[in-house]
Short mmCIF file of C-alpha atoms in Angstrom, two decimals:
data_model
loop_
_atom_site.label_atom_id
_atom_site.label_comp_id
_atom_site.label_asym_id
_atom_site.label_seq_id
_atom_site.Cartn_x
_atom_site.Cartn_y
_atom_site.Cartn_z
CA MET A 121 96.28 87.99 101.62
CA GLY A 122 93.67 90.65 100.26
CA ALA A 123 91.58 90.22 97.26
CA TYR A 124 92.76 91.47 93.85
CA ARG A 125 90.43 92.51 91.19
CA GLN A 126 90.62 94.35 87.97
CA ILE A 127 86.99 95.00 86.88
CA PHE A 128 86.43 98.32 84.89
CA TYR A 129 82.82 99.32 84.43
CA GLN A 130 81.26 101.81 82.29
CA ILE A 131 77.83 102.63 83.84
CA ILE A 132 75.30 104.69 82.11
CA PHE A 133 71.80 105.65 83.47
CA GLY A 134 69.47 108.30 82.24
CA THR A 135 66.98 110.80 83.72
CA LYS A 136 63.36 109.87 84.11
CA TYR A 137 61.83 109.63 80.52
CA ARG A 138 65.20 111.03 79.21
CA LYS A 139 64.16 114.40 79.87
CA PRO A 140 67.17 116.87 79.68
CA THR A 141 66.96 117.94 83.15
CA ILE A 142 70.84 118.08 84.25
CA ASN A 143 71.54 121.57 84.19
CA LYS A 144 74.75 122.31 82.50
CA ALA A 145 75.68 125.10 84.78
CA TYR A 146 75.81 122.71 87.73
CA ASP A 147 76.79 119.35 86.24
CA GLU A 148 80.27 119.58 87.66
CA GLU A 149 78.70 119.86 91.21
CA LEU A 150 76.61 116.80 90.43
CA TYR A 151 79.82 114.87 89.34
CA LYS A 152 81.60 115.98 92.47
CA TYR A 153 78.76 114.63 94.68
CA VAL A 154 78.62 111.31 92.78
CA THR A 155 82.40 111.17 93.14
CA GLY A 156 81.99 111.24 96.89
CA VAL A 157 79.34 108.46 96.93
CA ILE A 158 81.73 106.40 94.78
CA LYS A 159 84.54 106.90 97.12
CA ASN A 160 82.15 105.95 100.04
CA LYS A 161 81.72 102.62 98.43
CA ASN A 162 85.59 102.04 98.33
CA CYS A 163 85.37 102.23 94.55
CA THR A 164 87.81 104.06 92.17
CA LEU A 165 86.34 106.51 89.80
CA TYR A 166 88.21 106.98 86.75
CA ARG A 167 85.95 109.30 84.85
CA ILE A 168 82.53 110.86 85.00
CA ASN A 169 80.73 112.93 82.57
CA GLY A 170 77.39 113.26 80.69
CA ILE A 171 74.96 115.45 78.93
CA GLU A 172 71.45 116.89 80.01
CA ASP A 173 69.71 113.49 80.15
CA HIS A 174 72.31 110.74 81.14
CA LEU A 175 75.44 110.15 82.99
CA HIS A 176 78.54 107.89 82.28
CA ILE A 177 80.55 106.56 85.06
CA MET A 178 83.83 104.82 84.51
CA SER A 179 85.05 103.13 87.68
CA ASP A 180 86.12 100.02 89.33
CA LEU A 181 83.95 97.92 91.65
CA HIS A 182 85.09 97.02 95.16
CA PRO A 183 84.80 93.19 95.87
CA SER A 184 82.37 93.81 98.73
CA VAL A 185 80.06 95.77 96.61
CA SER A 186 77.44 94.41 94.28
CA LEU A 187 77.02 96.25 90.85
CA SER A 188 73.07 96.53 91.40
CA ASN A 189 73.67 98.12 94.94
CA TYR A 190 76.41 100.31 93.67
CA VAL A 191 74.33 101.80 90.87
CA LYS A 192 71.18 102.01 93.23
CA ASP A 193 73.19 103.95 96.05
CA ILE A 194 74.56 106.24 93.37
CA LYS A 195 71.26 106.85 91.97
CA VAL A 196 69.31 107.19 95.22
CA ALA A 197 71.90 109.61 96.82
CA SER A 198 72.21 111.82 93.83
CA SER A 199 68.51 111.95 93.04
CA LEU A 200 68.05 113.25 96.80
CA TRP A 201 70.67 115.81 96.57
CA MET A 202 69.71 117.15 93.21
CA LYS A 203 65.96 117.48 94.36
CA GLN A 204 67.23 119.12 97.57
CA THR A 205 69.20 121.79 95.73
CA ALA A 206 67.49 124.46 93.69
CA LYS A 207 69.93 123.88 90.89
CA PHE A 208 68.08 121.13 89.11
CA PRO A 209 64.36 122.18 89.28
CA ALA A 210 63.23 120.14 86.42
CA PHE A 211 64.75 116.89 87.75
CA GLU A 212 62.25 114.34 88.47
CA GLY A 213 64.44 111.23 89.25
CA TRP A 214 66.66 108.69 87.40
CA GLN A 215 65.11 106.09 85.05
CA ASP A 216 64.46 102.73 86.45
CA GLY A 217 67.25 100.72 84.53
CA TYR A 218 70.83 101.19 83.63
CA GLY A 219 73.63 99.90 81.52
CA ALA A 220 76.82 98.47 82.79
CA PHE A 221 79.71 97.19 80.53
CA THR A 222 83.01 95.79 81.58
CA TYR A 223 86.26 96.37 79.96
CA SER A 224 89.89 94.91 80.13
CA ILE A 225 92.90 96.86 81.02
CA HIS A 226 93.84 97.32 77.49
CA GLU A 227 90.45 99.20 76.79
CA LYS A 228 90.46 101.21 80.00
CA ASP A 229 92.11 104.57 78.48
CA LYS A 230 90.04 104.31 75.48
CA ILE A 231 86.73 104.25 77.45
CA ILE A 232 88.00 106.95 79.94
CA ASN A 233 88.45 109.21 76.94
CA TYR A 234 85.19 108.38 75.56
CA VAL A 235 83.54 109.34 78.78
CA LYS A 236 85.63 112.34 79.06
CA ASN A 237 84.40 113.48 75.59
CA GLN A 238 80.77 112.97 76.11
CA LYS A 239 79.70 116.51 75.57
CA GLU A 240 81.63 116.66 72.25
CA HIS A 241 80.00 113.28 71.02
CA HIS A 242 76.43 114.81 71.38
CA LYS A 243 76.88 118.14 69.72
#
């Protein structure tokens, strides 16, 4: 019998010093890259979004993956990718910490919509 889990995380982390270094013209490319990292960890992404100084990720967490390693792998891989492209020239890296919040199945859609509407929440 396989493992069953139902753990929904909203993960939030910011750019170094919360500087607005995520270029809006290329943020969708960043989200696609992070989506690939998440899929490689056997996790399910429900929504990703953000603004110029931070990202929100709503996903589940595969039982074989620890939360701290999951976030570290996303941050390391995306930071390297962002620095290698010419699309985020001011990006210096991610802040050291992160926030991670769990939600029940009853809250899942509400949080997905919250993440989806990040740009509108910060106007």
